[in-house]
Amino acid sequence: MRAGEGRALVVRGEPGVGKTVLLDYLAGRASGCLVARAAGVQSEMELAFAGLHQLCAPMLDHVESLPGPQREALRTAFGLSVGPVPDRFLVGLAVLGLLSETAGERPLVCVVDDQQWLDRASAQALGFAARRLAADPVGLVFAARVPGVDVAGLPELVVEGLAASDARALLESVLTGVTAPLDARVRDRIIADTHGNPLALLELTKGLTPAELTGGFGVSHAVPLDGRIEESFRRQLEALPAQTRRLVQLAAADPSGDPVLVWRAAGRLAIGAGAAGPAVEAGLAEFGARVRFRHPLVRSAAYWSASVQTRQELHAALAEATDPAVDPDRRAWHRAQAAPGPDEEVAVELEQCAGRAKRRGGVAAAAAFLERSAGLTVDPARRAQRTLAAAQAKLQAGALDAALGLLAMAQAGSLDELASARVDLLRGQIAFASGLSGDAPPLLLKAAKRLESLDLDLARETYLSAWMAALFAGRFAGAGDVTEVSRAARGLCAVHSPQPAALVLDALTMLVTDGPFVAAPALRQVARVFTSESISTEEELRWGWLAQAAASALWDDVPWRTMLLRQVQLARDVGALDQLPIDLASLGTATAWTGDFTVVSALIAEADAIRAATGSRTAPFAAMLLASLRGNQAEATPVIEAAIADAPARGQGIAATYAHWAAAILANGLGRYADALAAAKQASQDSPALFVAMWALPELIEAATRTGNAHIASDALARLAETTQAGATDFGLGVEARSRALVSAGETAERCYREAIDRLGRTQLRPELARAHLLYGEWLHRENRRRDARAELRTAYDLFTAIGMEAFAGRTRRELLATGDTVRERTVQTASELTAQEAHIARLAVDGRTNAEIGTRLFLSTRTVEWHLSKVYSKLGIGSRRELPRAMASLGQASPQALGTSGRTGPRIPSFLDAGKAPDEQGG
Ligand SMILES: Nc1ncnc2c1ncn2[C@@H]1O[C@H](COP(=O)(O)OP(=O)(O)OP(=O)(O)O)[C@@H](O)[C@H]1O
Ligand SMILES: [Mg+2]
């Protein structure tokens, strides 16, 4: 770590085995390093960011040097300022940045004890940072009895009991005062019994008489070791004077360890300052600058040794001693613990805490507050409402089972019509979130129908959710497919509303029920609104993905890419990492159509980084398409096959459709038309053929004509033309003309080929244009017009090689050779020396991004970005960033403008004329 490489470690082991002692040792030995410490406290588990704040408080000076959004996210999370609700991954990234910045002075060691008791928000942020330490001189060490999910997979150090000889030595050291020497057999039995657990050796022998000792204490194996240690502590507590015991119990009920607070509460309970003495003497607790326990088991023994009524009194005193202005949440929490029964006043206070937690991004804490609030609510209707709100928060926190449990509870209560429709809505959302999207559409559809008469806006939003869920579920949607959802929603669309969500719903459902021709004006209107400046950020973020579908349905490629770029940019800006993988996959798809494979690779790398960081389960859409267009079978086939195999379990029919489409492209490129036919049939089976299924139609037509299935081709052409005619763009009409040429003969065919080339030549869709030249060339060859054929095929070959479409280039080359032409085989140059991540970072640097911006994009600290860049420099043999553009250009890795860095005004997308052609191929 001192060598400048970040490390994370999880120290795990049973209670009392010595984890905390090890951490203390580590902190003491870290000379020359900064040391920051925090510990989870059992009773504090639901105070959002409490643990993180404890760790980071001494570092907060460095917050200023973080990029703006991260700085804001962290400040909001800590309640230091009021801002938009921070995305949890953004908080994680900010923590990574903060640790890295702090370590700029000296290496930093962070020690987090009792990780299992960290509040959820802290655990997530620290787990995120721990996984992404790279070039940062930061060591992050957790200790836990049973590590939580947030640190799963990090390297572990398992601490086991002391070796027999050490255990013997320890035991003898504590028994020096005992009169009779310990019988060796008894001693060995004690050691075997405790498995060398040092706390057990120390504590279980305390207060035992020599006779008891001689008898050994392996009385009951039914009680686990920590239970027996706790029992021993309980005995020690019992031996204390009553007031002392009460003071220790009070301290145990306060997780903050703040002595001022404890003494203030003690005053209210008439416990004098002298009460501390005996506890300190017995070595059970300290009441110094902080209140500390000998061991967490002392705290739990003390707490649970108090009667229910006593505990309520203790919490009441602590609540009164807590300043509501400074720490309202802690106060409310104590009040809740103090409440002997339902208490509306406290329930309201807890509800307010939930609101505060939510605004800071602490959804798990919000859920806990709401759940507790519901538990204290008398009025049945209100209780059901609060339970429902708790379920919603659990869903947001990703605790899906807990959410379902609360829904069941809410349903058992008295719900009004709206609340019970909301239960359906939540069930649908939970199904969608859990990845079983096949179950989601019917649930959401049911909820939307019920909501129609209750809350129009919510009904609309629910229909849109149902529509999207149905689109994703595709062939697995069952009873709630897009057709059914669209039909159901049409009634609502008759109620006019100028809201963007209403426009999107109207256009998309009409597309399904009335077809693209009727829907075209509505679809165009959506594209207009969502490419204008009038749309609000919030609405664009929420509905932008569905809005781009409207342009896509009409083959309207320019607004389509514009909307997707804006969508990706927006999601990046606000750190909406849950939706970014989908946005990036869509932009990757749209960009692949233009043949800018460098850009597509970068988008895929970005999506992969997010998937790795967030555990998102989105299928690798763009990666499938890119591999197929490149035509590298070894690369494409495994990705495609995996996507097809995974689709049913994930309920993602769209992934299967997409994979079949990609397989059809691959097979058409390789000239394996029977395979292409089978794949394209699968991909285009959905009816109506929307998006991916629609894109599969030209593949189907090409494969069908090449395999002599004229009727399949002409059916597919009719389906295709419905959409392309409605869109009336050069993209759509060009693809249609090319497909029509395939099923035509003579003059008609030739006219259609020329039209296709003409139209596609006006777009930025180079792969489509190249394929038009190829098909025209193949046709001319069959017509025995060799010279003309060669000209077309050479153009196609140049384009395919420039873009990097190996399989299609091969098919073209074979055709050229058959015409008697000679053609040198060319390969596409790739930057082999750099790793994918290095190449991506280098491209972003060439594009003018700062290291901090690159770090934000790829979830790395600025320092790690610098480290990668220095490796890039040495691999490329250059000395500085200034030389990077030229060095990258010579690798064929020029700056990708279309990475989406140009904000709302829309990007400059490199046109066919100025991008992609390597210098030696220009004019060729
Ligand atoms: N190697 C050791 N030699 C002697 N005593 C030890 C050793 N390790 C731990 N102990 C003793 O055992 C006690 C318990 O250890 P520690 O508090 O580190 O346990 P822990 O693993 O952190 O347990 P928990 O999970 O309950 O926090 C210590 O207070 C110390 O007195
Ligand atoms: Mg410990």
mmCIF file of C-alpha atoms in Angstrom, residues 474-713:
data_model
loop_
_atom_site.group_PDB
_atom_site.id
_atom_site.type_symbol
_atom_site.label_atom_id
_atom_site.label_comp_id
_atom_site.label_asym_id
_atom_site.label_seq_id
_atom_site.Cartn_x
_atom_site.Cartn_y
_atom_site.Cartn_z
ATOM 1 C CA GLY A 474 -40.820 -9.341 -25.244
ATOM 2 C CA ARG A 475 -41.708 -12.943 -25.966
ATOM 3 C CA PHE A 476 -41.872 -13.717 -22.241
ATOM 4 C CA ALA A 477 -44.449 -11.040 -21.444
ATOM 5 C CA GLY A 478 -47.367 -13.463 -21.569
ATOM 6 C CA ALA A 479 -50.612 -11.826 -20.552
ATOM 7 C CA GLY A 480 -49.183 -8.305 -20.503
ATOM 8 C CA ASP A 481 -47.460 -7.895 -23.852
ATOM 9 C CA VAL A 482 -47.056 -4.529 -25.594
ATOM 10 C CA THR A 483 -50.233 -5.036 -27.566
ATOM 11 C CA GLU A 484 -52.323 -5.626 -24.504
ATOM 12 C CA VAL A 485 -50.731 -2.764 -22.575
ATOM 13 C CA SER A 486 -51.158 -0.422 -25.531
ATOM 14 C CA ARG A 487 -54.805 -1.340 -26.049
ATOM 15 C CA ALA A 488 -55.557 -0.805 -22.397
ATOM 16 C CA ALA A 489 -53.834 2.571 -22.348
ATOM 17 C CA ARG A 490 -55.579 3.956 -25.423
ATOM 18 C CA GLY A 491 -58.657 4.959 -23.462
ATOM 19 C CA LEU A 492 -56.567 7.156 -21.227
ATOM 20 C CA CYS A 493 -54.901 8.788 -24.210
ATOM 21 C CA ALA A 494 -58.245 10.229 -25.243
ATOM 22 C CA VAL A 495 -57.967 12.521 -22.225
ATOM 23 C CA HIS A 496 -55.781 15.224 -23.658
ATOM 24 C CA SER A 497 -52.694 16.305 -21.766
ATOM 25 C CA PRO A 498 -49.740 18.332 -23.025
ATOM 26 C CA GLN A 499 -47.348 16.676 -20.584
ATOM 27 C CA PRO A 500 -44.349 14.928 -22.132
ATOM 28 C CA ALA A 501 -45.269 11.632 -20.471
ATOM 29 C CA ALA A 502 -48.721 11.821 -22.027
ATOM 30 C CA LEU A 503 -47.286 12.550 -25.468
ATOM 31 C CA VAL A 504 -44.928 9.594 -25.216
ATOM 32 C CA LEU A 505 -47.665 7.258 -24.054
ATOM 33 C CA ASP A 506 -49.997 8.404 -26.804
ATOM 34 C CA ALA A 507 -47.421 7.961 -29.556
ATOM 35 C CA LEU A 508 -46.036 4.608 -28.456
ATOM 36 C CA THR A 509 -49.384 2.976 -27.786
ATOM 37 C CA MET A 510 -50.774 4.278 -31.081
ATOM 38 C CA LEU A 511 -47.741 2.818 -32.832
ATOM 39 C CA VAL A 512 -48.777 -0.587 -31.547
ATOM 40 C CA THR A 513 -52.542 -0.373 -31.950
ATOM 41 C CA ASP A 514 -52.843 1.621 -35.201
ATOM 42 C CA GLY A 515 -49.486 1.018 -36.842
ATOM 43 C CA PRO A 516 -46.631 3.360 -37.695
ATOM 44 C CA PHE A 517 -48.444 5.208 -40.459
ATOM 45 C CA VAL A 518 -51.215 6.499 -38.222
ATOM 46 C CA ALA A 519 -48.838 7.068 -35.330
ATOM 47 C CA ALA A 520 -46.168 8.900 -37.322
ATOM 48 C CA PRO A 521 -47.316 12.472 -36.527
ATOM 49 C CA ALA A 522 -47.508 11.684 -32.821
ATOM 50 C CA LEU A 523 -44.132 9.957 -32.893
ATOM 51 C CA ARG A 524 -42.581 12.949 -34.661
ATOM 52 C CA GLN A 525 -44.048 15.278 -32.090
ATOM 53 C CA VAL A 526 -42.347 13.307 -29.331
ATOM 54 C CA ALA A 527 -39.038 13.604 -31.127
ATOM 55 C CA ARG A 528 -39.588 17.350 -31.530
ATOM 56 C CA VAL A 529 -40.377 17.900 -27.867
ATOM 57 C CA PHE A 530 -37.508 15.777 -26.608
ATOM 58 C CA THR A 531 -34.929 17.399 -28.869
ATOM 59 C CA SER A 532 -36.085 20.893 -27.942
ATOM 60 C CA GLU A 533 -34.765 23.048 -25.162
ATOM 61 C CA SER A 534 -38.176 23.329 -23.526
ATOM 62 C CA ILE A 535 -38.175 19.908 -21.927
ATOM 63 C CA SER A 536 -37.226 19.857 -18.259
ATOM 64 C CA THR A 537 -34.217 17.863 -17.139
ATOM 65 C CA GLU A 538 -36.330 15.787 -14.822
ATOM 66 C CA GLU A 539 -38.803 14.830 -17.510
ATOM 67 C CA GLU A 540 -36.136 14.182 -20.060
ATOM 68 C CA LEU A 541 -34.305 11.948 -17.640
ATOM 69 C CA ARG A 542 -37.453 10.060 -16.782
ATOM 70 C CA TRP A 543 -39.039 9.617 -20.221
ATOM 71 C CA GLY A 544 -36.132 10.236 -22.581
ATOM 72 C CA TRP A 545 -35.403 6.586 -23.101
ATOM 73 C CA LEU A 546 -38.958 5.886 -24.225
ATOM 74 C CA ALA A 547 -38.952 9.039 -26.323
ATOM 75 C CA GLN A 548 -35.950 7.910 -28.357
ATOM 76 C CA ALA A 549 -37.947 4.807 -29.209
ATOM 77 C CA ALA A 550 -40.402 7.057 -31.028
ATOM 78 C CA ALA A 551 -37.697 8.247 -33.422
ATOM 79 C CA SER A 552 -36.276 4.802 -33.764
ATOM 80 C CA ALA A 553 -39.674 3.422 -34.785
ATOM 81 C CA LEU A 554 -39.639 5.764 -37.782
ATOM 82 C CA TRP A 555 -36.051 5.020 -38.829
ATOM 83 C CA ASP A 556 -35.372 8.656 -38.016
ATOM 84 C CA ASP A 557 -31.740 8.191 -37.182
ATOM 85 C CA VAL A 558 -30.556 11.751 -36.578
ATOM 86 C CA PRO A 559 -32.999 12.733 -33.794
ATOM 87 C CA TRP A 560 -32.657 9.184 -32.530
ATOM 88 C CA ARG A 561 -28.938 9.561 -31.911
ATOM 89 C CA THR A 562 -29.387 13.111 -30.654
ATOM 90 C CA MET A 563 -31.905 12.008 -28.042
ATOM 91 C CA LEU A 564 -29.765 9.101 -26.917
ATOM 92 C CA LEU A 565 -26.702 11.291 -26.596
ATOM 93 C CA ARG A 566 -28.621 13.737 -24.484
ATOM 94 C CA GLN A 567 -30.043 10.936 -22.423
ATOM 95 C CA VAL A 568 -26.617 9.451 -21.732
ATOM 96 C CA GLN A 569 -25.146 12.843 -20.963
ATOM 97 C CA LEU A 570 -27.938 13.646 -18.548
ATOM 98 C CA ALA A 571 -27.743 10.308 -16.786
ATOM 99 C CA ARG A 572 -23.992 10.768 -16.392
ATOM 100 C CA ASP A 573 -24.406 14.301 -15.067
ATOM 101 C CA VAL A 574 -26.823 13.355 -12.338
ATOM 102 C CA GLY A 575 -25.133 10.028 -11.700
ATOM 103 C CA ALA A 576 -28.222 7.958 -12.544
ATOM 104 C CA LEU A 577 -26.204 4.797 -12.666
ATOM 105 C CA ASP A 578 -29.181 2.492 -12.496
ATOM 106 C CA GLN A 579 -30.465 3.599 -15.877
ATOM 107 C CA LEU A 580 -27.143 4.414 -17.518
ATOM 108 C CA PRO A 581 -26.369 0.842 -18.678
ATOM 109 C CA ILE A 582 -29.607 0.790 -20.698
ATOM 110 C CA ASP A 583 -28.968 4.265 -22.106
ATOM 111 C CA LEU A 584 -25.413 3.322 -23.047
ATOM 112 C CA ALA A 585 -26.566 0.083 -24.674
ATOM 113 C CA SER A 586 -29.050 2.020 -26.787
ATOM 114 C CA LEU A 587 -26.521 4.688 -27.757
ATOM 115 C CA GLY A 588 -24.036 1.921 -28.525
ATOM 116 C CA THR A 589 -26.585 0.310 -30.838
ATOM 117 C CA ALA A 590 -27.387 3.589 -32.562
ATOM 118 C CA THR A 591 -23.699 4.358 -32.982
ATOM 119 C CA ALA A 592 -22.919 0.906 -34.335
ATOM 120 C CA TRP A 593 -25.289 1.673 -37.226
ATOM 121 C CA THR A 594 -22.895 4.490 -38.187
ATOM 122 C CA GLY A 595 -19.889 2.188 -38.187
ATOM 123 C CA ASP A 596 -17.943 4.203 -35.615
ATOM 124 C CA PHE A 597 -16.698 1.128 -33.825
ATOM 125 C CA THR A 598 -14.119 2.966 -31.749
ATOM 126 C CA VAL A 599 -16.877 4.980 -30.169
ATOM 127 C CA VAL A 600 -19.018 1.893 -29.684
ATOM 128 C CA SER A 601 -16.145 0.141 -27.904
ATOM 129 C CA ALA A 602 -15.778 3.077 -25.564
ATOM 130 C CA LEU A 603 -19.491 3.043 -24.769
ATOM 131 C CA ILE A 604 -19.339 -0.685 -24.102
ATOM 132 C CA ALA A 605 -16.336 -0.222 -21.822
ATOM 133 C CA GLU A 606 -18.206 2.448 -19.916
ATOM 134 C CA ALA A 607 -21.278 0.244 -19.553
ATOM 135 C CA ASP A 608 -19.058 -2.616 -18.379
ATOM 136 C CA ALA A 609 -17.483 -0.380 -15.758
ATOM 137 C CA ILE A 610 -20.914 0.517 -14.443
ATOM 138 C CA ARG A 611 -22.125 -3.055 -14.531
ATOM 139 C CA ALA A 612 -19.083 -4.138 -12.552
ATOM 140 C CA ALA A 613 -19.594 -1.339 -10.054
ATOM 141 C CA THR A 614 -23.331 -1.652 -9.599
ATOM 142 C CA GLY A 615 -24.083 -5.276 -10.345
ATOM 143 C CA SER A 616 -26.602 -4.288 -13.019
ATOM 144 C CA ARG A 617 -27.925 -7.300 -14.911
ATOM 145 C CA THR A 618 -28.507 -5.685 -18.291
ATOM 146 C CA ALA A 619 -27.652 -7.907 -21.246
ATOM 147 C CA PRO A 620 -24.551 -6.853 -23.230
ATOM 148 C CA PHE A 621 -26.598 -5.511 -26.136
ATOM 149 C CA ALA A 622 -24.073 -3.284 -27.876
ATOM 150 C CA ALA A 623 -21.280 -5.816 -27.432
ATOM 151 C CA MET A 624 -23.307 -8.431 -29.331
ATOM 152 C CA LEU A 625 -23.993 -6.060 -32.184
ATOM 153 C CA LEU A 626 -20.446 -4.799 -32.423
ATOM 154 C CA ALA A 627 -19.015 -8.308 -32.507
ATOM 155 C CA SER A 628 -21.475 -9.328 -35.242
ATOM 156 C CA LEU A 629 -20.817 -6.310 -37.384
ATOM 157 C CA ARG A 630 -17.100 -6.847 -36.996
ATOM 158 C CA GLY A 631 -17.854 -10.367 -38.115
ATOM 159 C CA ASN A 632 -15.438 -12.098 -35.830
ATOM 160 C CA GLN A 633 -17.156 -15.380 -35.134
ATOM 161 C CA ALA A 634 -14.978 -16.409 -32.209
ATOM 162 C CA GLU A 635 -15.735 -13.132 -30.507
ATOM 163 C CA ALA A 636 -19.427 -12.899 -31.372
ATOM 164 C CA THR A 637 -20.769 -16.408 -30.914
ATOM 165 C CA PRO A 638 -20.126 -16.854 -27.175
ATOM 166 C CA VAL A 639 -21.688 -13.481 -26.300
ATOM 167 C CA ILE A 640 -24.730 -14.182 -28.455
ATOM 168 C CA GLU A 641 -25.205 -17.709 -27.183
ATOM 169 C CA ALA A 642 -24.885 -16.606 -23.565
ATOM 170 C CA ALA A 643 -27.480 -13.882 -24.081
ATOM 171 C CA ILE A 644 -29.922 -16.360 -25.620
ATOM 172 C CA ALA A 645 -29.334 -18.834 -22.806
ATOM 173 C CA ASP A 646 -29.739 -16.209 -20.065
ATOM 174 C CA ALA A 647 -32.825 -14.537 -21.503
ATOM 175 C CA PRO A 648 -35.568 -16.875 -20.217
ATOM 176 C CA ALA A 649 -34.312 -16.844 -16.621
ATOM 177 C CA ARG A 650 -34.100 -13.071 -16.682
ATOM 178 C CA GLY A 651 -37.447 -12.783 -18.412
ATOM 179 C CA GLN A 652 -35.761 -10.496 -20.932
ATOM 180 C CA GLY A 653 -37.240 -11.471 -24.258
ATOM 181 C CA ILE A 654 -35.715 -8.397 -25.815
ATOM 182 C CA ALA A 655 -32.235 -9.765 -25.129
ATOM 183 C CA ALA A 656 -33.075 -12.973 -26.990
ATOM 184 C CA THR A 657 -34.546 -11.049 -29.924
ATOM 185 C CA TYR A 658 -31.498 -8.821 -30.022
ATOM 186 C CA ALA A 659 -29.125 -11.786 -29.879
ATOM 187 C CA HIS A 660 -30.894 -13.505 -32.784
ATOM 188 C CA TRP A 661 -30.725 -10.282 -34.776
ATOM 189 C CA ALA A 662 -26.995 -10.031 -34.113
ATOM 190 C CA ALA A 663 -26.602 -13.698 -35.085
ATOM 191 C CA ALA A 664 -28.402 -13.003 -38.370
ATOM 192 C CA ILE A 665 -26.039 -10.134 -39.192
ATOM 193 C CA LEU A 666 -23.051 -12.298 -38.385
ATOM 194 C CA ALA A 667 -24.280 -15.165 -40.554
ATOM 195 C CA ASN A 668 -25.201 -12.903 -43.476
ATOM 196 C CA GLY A 669 -21.710 -11.433 -43.325
ATOM 197 C CA LEU A 670 -20.146 -14.868 -43.346
ATOM 198 C CA GLY A 671 -22.363 -15.906 -46.262
ATOM 199 C CA ARG A 672 -24.051 -18.614 -44.165
ATOM 200 C CA TYR A 673 -27.526 -17.786 -45.365
ATOM 201 C CA ALA A 674 -29.387 -20.762 -43.912
ATOM 202 C CA ASP A 675 -28.147 -19.838 -40.437
ATOM 203 C CA ALA A 676 -28.977 -16.216 -41.089
ATOM 204 C CA LEU A 677 -32.480 -17.210 -42.141
ATOM 205 C CA ALA A 678 -33.092 -19.210 -38.973
ATOM 206 C CA ALA A 679 -31.772 -16.441 -36.741
ATOM 207 C CA ALA A 680 -33.611 -13.651 -38.535
ATOM 208 C CA LYS A 681 -36.875 -15.604 -38.331
ATOM 209 C CA GLN A 682 -36.432 -15.848 -34.573
ATOM 210 C CA ALA A 683 -35.566 -12.171 -34.309
ATOM 211 C CA SER A 684 -38.471 -10.919 -36.381
ATOM 212 C CA GLN A 685 -41.202 -13.165 -34.985
ATOM 213 C CA ASP A 686 -42.553 -10.530 -32.561
ATOM 214 C CA SER A 687 -45.690 -8.874 -33.816
ATOM 215 C CA PRO A 688 -45.856 -5.974 -34.311
ATOM 216 C CA ALA A 689 -42.212 -5.850 -35.338
ATOM 217 C CA LEU A 690 -40.872 -3.052 -33.182
ATOM 218 C CA PHE A 691 -37.268 -1.850 -33.067
ATOM 219 C CA VAL A 692 -35.044 -4.931 -32.921
ATOM 220 C CA ALA A 693 -37.617 -7.146 -34.619
ATOM 221 C CA MET A 694 -38.024 -4.465 -37.280
ATOM 222 C CA TRP A 695 -34.266 -4.246 -37.820
ATOM 223 C CA ALA A 696 -34.196 -8.003 -38.297
ATOM 224 C CA LEU A 697 -36.484 -7.785 -41.365
ATOM 225 C CA PRO A 698 -33.790 -6.647 -43.847
ATOM 226 C CA GLU A 699 -31.603 -9.498 -42.576
ATOM 227 C CA LEU A 700 -34.487 -11.906 -43.096
ATOM 228 C CA ILE A 701 -35.048 -10.643 -46.642
ATOM 229 C CA GLU A 702 -31.388 -10.992 -47.554
ATOM 230 C CA ALA A 703 -31.136 -14.486 -46.081
ATOM 231 C CA ALA A 704 -34.454 -15.608 -47.595
ATOM 232 C CA THR A 705 -33.592 -14.482 -51.118
ATOM 233 C CA ARG A 706 -30.195 -16.135 -50.906
ATOM 234 C CA THR A 707 -31.788 -19.407 -49.821
ATOM 235 C CA GLY A 708 -34.575 -19.311 -52.390
ATOM 236 C CA ASN A 709 -37.423 -18.505 -50.018
ATOM 237 C CA ALA A 710 -39.114 -15.869 -52.123
ATOM 238 C CA HIS A 711 -42.389 -15.857 -50.199
ATOM 239 C CA ILE A 712 -40.680 -15.304 -46.855
ATOM 240 C CA ALA A 713 -38.763 -12.416 -48.371
#
